Short mmCIF file of C-alpha atoms and ligand atoms in Angstrom, two decimals:
data_model
loop_
_atom_site.label_atom_id
_atom_site.label_comp_id
_atom_site.label_asym_id
_atom_site.label_seq_id
_atom_site.Cartn_x
_atom_site.Cartn_y
_atom_site.Cartn_z
CA UNK A 1 -9.02 12.00 8.11
CA UNK A 2 -11.52 12.28 5.25
CA UNK A 3 -10.44 12.22 1.63
CA UNK A 4 -12.33 12.89 -1.57
CA UNK A 5 -12.86 10.09 -4.07
CA UNK A 6 -9.91 10.38 -6.36
CA UNK A 7 -8.02 8.65 -9.03
CA UNK A 8 -4.91 8.51 -6.87
CA UNK A 9 -3.88 8.30 -3.25
CA UNK A 10 -5.63 6.48 -0.43
CA UNK A 11 -8.45 3.93 -0.23
CA UNK A 12 -11.41 6.02 0.79
CA UNK A 13 -15.06 5.00 0.98
CA UNK A 14 -18.17 7.09 0.50
CA UNK A 15 -18.37 7.72 4.26
CA UNK A 16 -14.91 9.24 4.26
CA UNK A 17 -13.24 6.31 6.04
CA UNK A 18 -9.68 5.67 4.89
CA UNK A 19 -8.30 2.13 4.86
CA UNK A 20 -4.78 1.87 6.27
CA UNK A 21 -4.89 -1.74 7.48
CA UNK A 22 -4.71 -4.54 4.90
CA UNK A 23 -5.67 -8.06 5.92
CA UNK A 24 -4.26 -10.69 3.55
CA UNK A 25 -5.53 -14.27 3.66
CA UNK A 26 -2.67 -16.56 2.59
CA UNK A 27 -4.83 -19.73 2.40
CA UNK A 28 -8.35 -20.96 3.14
CA UNK A 29 -7.00 -24.20 4.55
CA UNK A 30 -6.50 -24.85 8.25
CA UNK A 31 -5.02 -27.60 10.43
CA UNK A 32 -7.69 -27.23 13.10
CA UNK A 33 -11.45 -27.82 12.81
CA UNK A 34 -12.95 -25.36 15.26
CA UNK A 35 -16.63 -26.16 15.78
CA UNK A 36 -17.69 -22.52 15.42
CA UNK A 37 -15.82 -22.18 12.14
CA UNK A 38 -16.08 -25.30 9.96
CA UNK A 39 -17.34 -28.89 9.90
CA UNK A 40 -15.14 -31.79 11.04
CA UNK A 41 -14.51 -32.90 7.46
CA UNK A 42 -13.26 -29.47 6.46
CA UNK A 43 -14.51 -27.53 3.42
CA UNK A 44 -14.15 -27.70 -0.36
CA UNK A 45 -10.83 -25.82 -0.51
CA UNK A 46 -9.99 -23.26 -3.16
CA UNK A 47 -8.34 -24.87 -6.21
CA UNK A 48 -4.60 -24.29 -6.56
CA UNK A 49 -5.08 -22.40 -9.82
CA UNK A 50 -7.37 -19.95 -8.03
CA UNK A 51 -4.85 -19.18 -5.31
CA UNK A 52 -2.53 -16.20 -5.72
CA UNK A 53 1.11 -17.18 -6.03
CA UNK A 54 3.65 -15.79 -3.55
CA UNK A 55 4.80 -13.26 -6.16
CA UNK A 56 1.24 -12.18 -6.93
CA UNK A 57 0.54 -11.61 -3.23
CA UNK A 58 3.70 -9.54 -2.82
CA UNK A 59 2.86 -7.49 -5.92
CA UNK A 60 -0.64 -6.68 -4.68
CA UNK A 61 0.66 -5.78 -1.23
CA UNK A 62 3.27 -3.57 -2.89
CA UNK A 63 0.53 -1.77 -4.84
CA UNK A 64 -1.41 -1.30 -1.60
CA UNK A 65 1.59 0.03 0.33
CA UNK A 66 3.12 2.20 -2.38
CA UNK A 67 0.03 3.55 -4.09
CA UNK A 68 -2.92 3.21 -1.72
CA UNK A 69 -1.58 4.42 1.64
CA UNK A 70 -1.63 1.07 3.45
CA UNK A 71 0.60 1.20 6.56
CA UNK A 72 -0.42 -2.03 8.34
CA UNK A 73 -0.39 -5.53 6.84
CA UNK A 74 -1.87 -8.50 8.72
CA UNK A 75 -1.46 -12.02 7.33
CA UNK A 76 -4.31 -14.39 8.10
CA UNK A 77 -5.84 -17.57 6.73
CA UNK A 78 -7.37 -20.21 7.25
CA UNK A 79 -4.06 -20.83 8.96
CA UNK A 80 -1.27 -18.71 7.39
CA UNK A 81 1.58 -20.80 8.83
CA UNK A 82 0.67 -23.78 6.67
CA UNK A 83 1.49 -21.77 3.54
CA UNK A 84 4.98 -22.96 2.49
CA UNK A 85 6.10 -19.50 1.34
CA UNK A 86 4.96 -17.54 4.40
CA UNK A 87 8.45 -16.54 5.57
CA UNK A 88 9.45 -15.38 2.09
CA UNK A 89 6.25 -13.37 1.70
CA UNK A 90 6.86 -11.64 5.04
CA UNK A 91 10.46 -10.87 4.05
CA UNK A 92 9.40 -9.37 0.71
CA UNK A 93 6.75 -7.19 2.36
CA UNK A 94 9.23 -6.09 5.04
CA UNK A 95 11.48 -4.93 2.21
CA UNK A 96 8.90 -2.52 0.87
CA UNK A 97 9.37 1.25 1.09
CA UNK A 98 7.63 2.70 3.02
CA UNK A 99 7.84 -0.34 5.32
CA UNK A 100 4.43 -1.34 6.70
CA UNK A 101 3.94 -2.76 10.20
CA UNK A 102 3.51 -6.50 9.72
CA UNK A 103 1.53 -8.83 11.95
CA UNK A 104 0.02 -12.29 11.63
CA UNK A 105 -3.02 -14.05 13.07
CA UNK A 106 -2.47 -17.76 13.72
CA UNK A 107 -3.83 -20.72 15.64
CA UNK A 108 -0.29 -21.16 16.98
CA UNK A 109 0.46 -24.60 15.53
CA UNK A 110 4.06 -24.61 14.29
CA UNK A 111 4.65 -21.08 15.60
CA UNK A 112 7.32 -22.27 18.04
CA UNK A 113 9.31 -23.65 15.11
CA UNK A 114 8.71 -20.72 12.69
CA UNK A 115 8.86 -17.75 15.09
CA UNK A 116 12.63 -17.08 14.82
CA UNK A 117 12.55 -17.17 11.00
CA UNK A 118 9.43 -14.99 10.85
CA UNK A 119 11.00 -12.47 13.21
CA UNK A 120 14.22 -12.41 11.16
CA UNK A 121 12.12 -11.95 8.00
CA UNK A 122 10.53 -8.83 9.50
CA UNK A 123 7.35 -9.93 11.22
CA UNK A 124 6.60 -7.46 14.04
CA UNK A 125 3.99 -9.27 16.15
CA UNK A 126 1.38 -12.01 16.30
CA UNK A 127 -2.18 -12.67 17.38
CA UNK A 128 -2.76 -16.24 18.51
CA UNK A 129 -6.24 -17.80 18.83
CA UNK A 130 -6.81 -19.58 22.15
CA UNK A 131 -10.28 -20.27 23.56
CA UNK A 132 -9.48 -22.61 26.44
CA UNK A 133 -6.66 -23.79 28.73
CA UNK A 134 -8.24 -27.21 29.22
CA UNK A 135 -6.73 -29.86 26.94
CA UNK A 136 -9.91 -31.94 26.78
CA UNK A 137 -12.07 -28.93 26.00
CA UNK A 138 -9.52 -27.78 23.40
CA UNK A 139 -9.76 -31.16 21.68
CA UNK A 140 -13.55 -30.96 21.65
CA UNK A 141 -13.60 -27.35 20.38
CA UNK A 142 -10.97 -27.81 17.66
CA UNK A 143 -11.28 -31.55 17.01
CA UNK A 144 -7.51 -31.79 17.46
CA UNK A 145 -5.54 -32.61 20.62
CA UNK A 146 -3.03 -29.79 20.17
CA UNK A 147 -3.29 -27.42 23.15
CA UNK A 148 0.33 -28.02 24.16
CA UNK A 149 1.49 -27.00 20.67
CA UNK A 150 -0.46 -23.74 20.85
CA UNK A 151 1.03 -22.93 24.26
CA UNK A 152 4.49 -23.73 22.86
CA UNK A 153 3.71 -21.41 19.94
CA UNK A 154 2.86 -18.56 22.31
CA UNK A 155 6.07 -19.06 24.27
CA UNK A 156 8.07 -19.31 21.03
CA UNK A 157 6.62 -16.06 19.73
CA UNK A 158 7.47 -14.24 22.95
CA UNK A 159 10.99 -15.68 22.99
CA UNK A 160 11.51 -14.58 19.37
CA UNK A 161 10.41 -11.02 20.19
CA UNK A 162 7.13 -11.04 18.21
CA UNK A 163 5.63 -8.72 20.81
CA UNK A 164 3.16 -7.74 22.03
CA UNK A 165 1.93 -11.31 21.76
CA UNK A 166 -1.84 -10.96 21.61
CA UNK A 167 -4.34 -13.73 22.34
CA UNK A 168 -7.78 -13.80 20.67
CA UNK A 169 -10.43 -15.71 22.61
CA UNK A 170 -13.99 -16.44 21.48
CA UNK A 171 -16.36 -17.23 24.35
CA UNK A 172 -19.42 -19.39 23.80
CA UNK A 173 -22.25 -19.73 26.32
CA UNK A 174 -22.06 -22.98 28.25
CA UNK A 175 -18.96 -24.05 26.33
CA UNK A 176 -15.98 -22.04 27.58
CA UNK A 177 -17.46 -18.83 29.01
CA UNK A 178 -16.55 -20.04 32.53
CA UNK A 179 -12.86 -19.69 31.59
CA UNK A 180 -12.70 -15.92 31.06
CA UNK A 181 -10.99 -15.16 34.41
CA UNK A 182 -8.58 -18.10 34.03
CA UNK A 183 -7.62 -17.00 30.51
CA UNK A 184 -6.92 -13.50 31.79
CA UNK A 185 -4.85 -14.81 34.70
CA UNK A 186 -2.87 -16.93 32.22
CA UNK A 187 -2.25 -13.97 29.92
CA UNK A 188 -1.20 -11.72 32.80
CA UNK A 189 1.17 -14.36 34.13
CA UNK A 190 2.91 -14.65 30.74
CA UNK A 191 2.78 -11.03 29.61
CA UNK A 192 0.39 -11.75 26.73
CA UNK A 193 -2.32 -9.23 25.76
CA UNK A 194 -5.73 -10.94 25.83
CA UNK A 195 -8.74 -9.85 23.80
CA UNK A 196 -12.13 -11.48 23.98
CA UNK A 197 -14.07 -11.43 20.70
CA UNK A 198 -17.83 -11.73 20.36
CA UNK A 199 -18.64 -14.69 18.12
CA UNK A 200 -19.67 -13.41 14.68
CA UNK A 201 -22.03 -14.94 12.09
CA UNK A 202 -19.25 -16.07 9.74
CA UNK A 203 -19.15 -19.84 10.26
CA UNK A 204 -19.26 -22.14 7.24
CA UNK A 205 -22.24 -24.04 8.66
CA UNK A 206 -24.34 -20.84 9.03
CA UNK A 207 -25.26 -22.03 12.52
CA UNK A 208 -24.51 -18.81 14.40
CA UNK A 209 -26.97 -18.31 17.25
CA UNK A 210 -27.08 -14.85 18.77
CA UNK A 211 -28.44 -16.24 22.06
CA UNK A 212 -25.36 -18.44 22.41
CA UNK A 213 -23.04 -15.49 21.82
CA UNK A 214 -21.47 -14.09 24.99
CA UNK A 215 -21.76 -10.31 24.76
CA UNK A 216 -19.11 -7.74 25.58
CA UNK A 217 -21.17 -6.57 28.56
CA UNK A 218 -21.37 -10.12 29.92
CA UNK A 219 -17.63 -10.62 29.48
CA UNK A 220 -16.91 -7.44 31.43
CA UNK A 221 -19.28 -8.42 34.24
CA UNK A 222 -17.52 -11.79 34.53
CA UNK A 223 -14.05 -10.26 34.52
CA UNK A 224 -15.00 -7.69 37.12
CA UNK A 225 -15.76 -10.48 39.59
CA UNK A 226 -12.02 -11.10 39.79
CA UNK A 227 -10.27 -8.02 38.46
CA UNK A 228 -10.43 -4.26 38.80
CA UNK A 229 -10.92 -2.90 35.28
CA UNK A 230 -10.42 0.81 34.58
CA UNK A 231 -10.70 2.59 31.24
CA UNK A 232 -7.46 2.52 29.25
CA UNK A 233 -6.19 6.07 28.60
CA UNK A 234 -4.54 4.95 25.35
CA UNK A 235 -6.27 6.31 22.24
CA UNK A 236 -8.29 3.55 20.54
CA UNK A 237 -8.39 5.01 17.05
CA UNK A 238 -9.62 2.43 14.53
CA UNK A 239 -8.55 -0.53 16.67
CA UNK A 240 -11.32 -3.15 17.00
CA UNK A 241 -10.60 -3.78 20.69
CA UNK A 242 -11.83 -1.62 23.53
CA UNK A 243 -9.20 -1.96 26.25
CA UNK A 244 -9.15 -1.71 30.05
CA UNK A 245 -6.28 -1.54 32.50
CA UNK A 246 -6.27 -4.58 34.75
CA UNK A 247 -5.82 -3.95 38.46
CA UNK A 248 -4.43 -0.47 37.77
CA UNK A 249 -2.27 -1.57 34.81
CA UNK A 250 0.00 -1.46 32.94
CA UNK A 251 -1.45 -4.82 31.85
CA UNK A 252 -4.61 -4.45 29.87
CA UNK A 253 -7.41 -6.61 28.52
CA UNK A 254 -9.43 -6.05 25.37
CA UNK A 255 -12.96 -6.81 24.29
CA UNK A 256 -13.97 -6.79 20.62
CA UNK A 257 -17.73 -6.29 20.64
CA UNK A 258 -18.21 -6.69 16.88
CA UNK A 259 -21.91 -7.48 17.22
CA UNK A 260 -23.15 -5.52 20.23
CA UNK A 261 -20.63 -2.66 20.16
CA UNK A 262 -19.82 -2.26 16.46
CA UNK A 263 -16.87 -0.04 15.51
CA UNK A 264 -17.63 0.24 11.81
CA UNK A 265 -17.71 4.04 11.91
CA UNK A 266 -13.94 4.09 12.38
CA UNK A 267 -13.14 1.04 10.28
CA UNK A 268 -9.78 1.33 8.48
CA UNK A 269 -9.61 -2.21 7.07
CA UNK A 270 -9.51 -3.62 3.59
CA UNK A 271 -9.12 -7.32 2.81
CA UNK A 272 -7.50 -9.44 0.12
CA UNK A 273 -8.54 -13.07 -0.08
CA UNK A 274 -6.19 -15.94 -0.96
CA UNK A 275 -7.83 -16.10 -4.39
CA UNK A 276 -7.25 -12.42 -5.12
CA UNK A 277 -10.61 -10.83 -4.27
CA UNK A 278 -10.93 -7.48 -2.50
CA UNK A 279 -13.49 -7.43 0.32
CA UNK A 280 -14.34 -3.94 1.56
CA UNK A 281 -15.82 -5.40 4.75
CA UNK A 282 -15.65 -8.66 6.67
CA UNK A 283 -19.41 -9.00 6.03
CA UNK A 284 -19.37 -7.82 2.42
CA UNK A 285 -21.60 -9.74 0.03
CA UNK A 286 -19.76 -8.31 -2.99
CA UNK A 287 -16.11 -8.85 -3.92
CA UNK A 288 -13.86 -7.32 -6.56
CA UNK A 289 -11.57 -9.55 -8.57
CA UNK A 290 -7.95 -8.43 -8.78
CA UNK A 291 -6.52 -11.86 -9.67
CA UNK A 292 -8.19 -11.87 -13.10
CA UNK A 293 -6.98 -8.36 -13.91
CA UNK A 294 -3.50 -9.13 -12.67
CA UNK A 295 -3.23 -12.31 -14.75
CA UNK A 296 -4.66 -10.47 -17.77
CA UNK A 297 -1.71 -8.08 -17.64
CA UNK A 298 -3.14 -5.10 -15.76
CA UNK A 299 -0.48 -2.63 -14.63
CA UNK A 300 -0.19 -1.31 -11.08
CA UNK A 301 -2.22 1.81 -11.94
CA UNK A 302 -5.11 -0.33 -13.07
CA UNK A 303 -4.90 -2.62 -10.04
CA UNK A 304 -4.86 0.43 -7.77
CA UNK A 305 -7.83 1.97 -9.62
CA UNK A 306 -9.86 -1.22 -9.21
CA UNK A 307 -9.00 -1.45 -5.49
CA UNK A 308 -10.12 2.14 -4.92
CA UNK A 309 -13.37 1.51 -6.76
CA UNK A 310 -13.98 -1.58 -4.63
CA UNK A 311 -13.51 0.39 -1.40
CA UNK A 312 -15.60 3.38 -2.45
CA UNK A 313 -18.74 1.21 -2.31
CA UNK A 314 -18.08 -0.04 1.21
CA UNK A 315 -21.25 -0.16 3.29
CA UNK A 316 -21.61 1.85 6.48
CA UNK A 317 -21.39 -1.24 8.67
CA UNK A 318 -21.94 -4.98 9.01
CA UNK A 319 -25.71 -4.65 9.35
CA UNK A 320 -26.00 -7.73 11.58
CA UNK A 321 -28.91 -6.10 13.45
CA UNK A 322 -30.64 -5.25 10.19
CA UNK A 323 -33.64 -7.52 9.40
CA UNK A 324 -32.30 -7.85 5.86
CA UNK A 325 -28.88 -9.07 7.07
CA UNK A 326 -27.51 -11.99 5.08
CA UNK A 327 -24.46 -13.89 6.26
CA UNK A 328 -21.75 -13.74 3.57
CA UNK A 329 -21.42 -16.85 1.40
CA UNK A 330 -17.67 -16.89 1.95
CA UNK A 331 -16.87 -18.28 5.43
CA UNK A 332 -14.45 -16.70 7.90
CA UNK A 333 -11.92 -19.44 7.14
CA UNK A 334 -11.63 -18.08 3.58
CA UNK A 335 -11.70 -14.41 4.59
CA UNK A 336 -9.32 -14.24 7.56
CA UNK A 337 -9.58 -12.09 10.74
S1 SF4 B 401 -17.80 -5.25 10.11
FE1 SF4 B 401 -16.95 -4.39 8.24
S2 SF4 B 401 -17.15 -2.18 8.43
FE2 SF4 B 401 -17.45 -3.06 10.43
S3 SF4 B 401 -15.46 -2.97 11.40
FE3 SF4 B 401 -15.63 -5.01 10.46
S4 SF4 B 401 -14.78 -4.79 8.41
FE4 SF4 B 401 -15.17 -2.74 9.21
#
């Protein structure tokens, strides 16, 4: 649907794309140290005074849902489950009218313990990051020996009814790309929905190497050595993942080809960082400050107006293939998936 730039209603950009899916980063901190995301010592975390309070987050989500046409809310991080108020924030958002669909992207640590409370609070489903089934490799990739806790988190989410439980896997050449078939077999055996994601240039170290990235085409070739993949008849819409039925279905597998098969033309996402900045795109180099306006007493109309203005200027796409491409200063860990 296209919409004209207006002073009310939905978040539309100059290409006519309408944002319906709000990604909210609850913290920039994380309890893992994935090598493709941040250094072993972590990062200079956002100061507490910069972080939105639980009430401020709920207010901004309320503005987005009630005034800006947002129908999907995804909580991300860093690692959202380490935020003490996560269950309360989910409950408050689930109480909004109209009620948005609520999901959460997590590394799975602590999910087994929190899943029942999150479900009771109104969380609908989860995406869990898992790049390997080998405990030693997990410890090398994340610098923490916690594979068993992630697997317990997946099982806990399924048991609590946070379904479909989706798994996000990033494959890296010569690191874990040999595990694609095993990861799919694991997901099929447990009823999880697996999506492979091309590694994106969003790491804090700015060490992304396109040659080391495993492309969507390569992932499909590898999977087809062990599985019969047929196009999924389900309508994709603005969903990042292209999906295939596995061995005739109904199980499916997804591939998110952010770099080699960009889906920016149908993008329906807007992002709010843990320190109250609107990012029109994952790869945006500009941000719009809502925290300052909010703390200066802006009313909901003003917050909504600023959010619309921020989205109107959204670029056509990530521009990774553009010679002028510059990796955003803010790392993925402070943006969220
Ligand atoms: S890169 Fe930006 S425009 Fe493209 S799909 Fe992601 S958020 Fe949307």
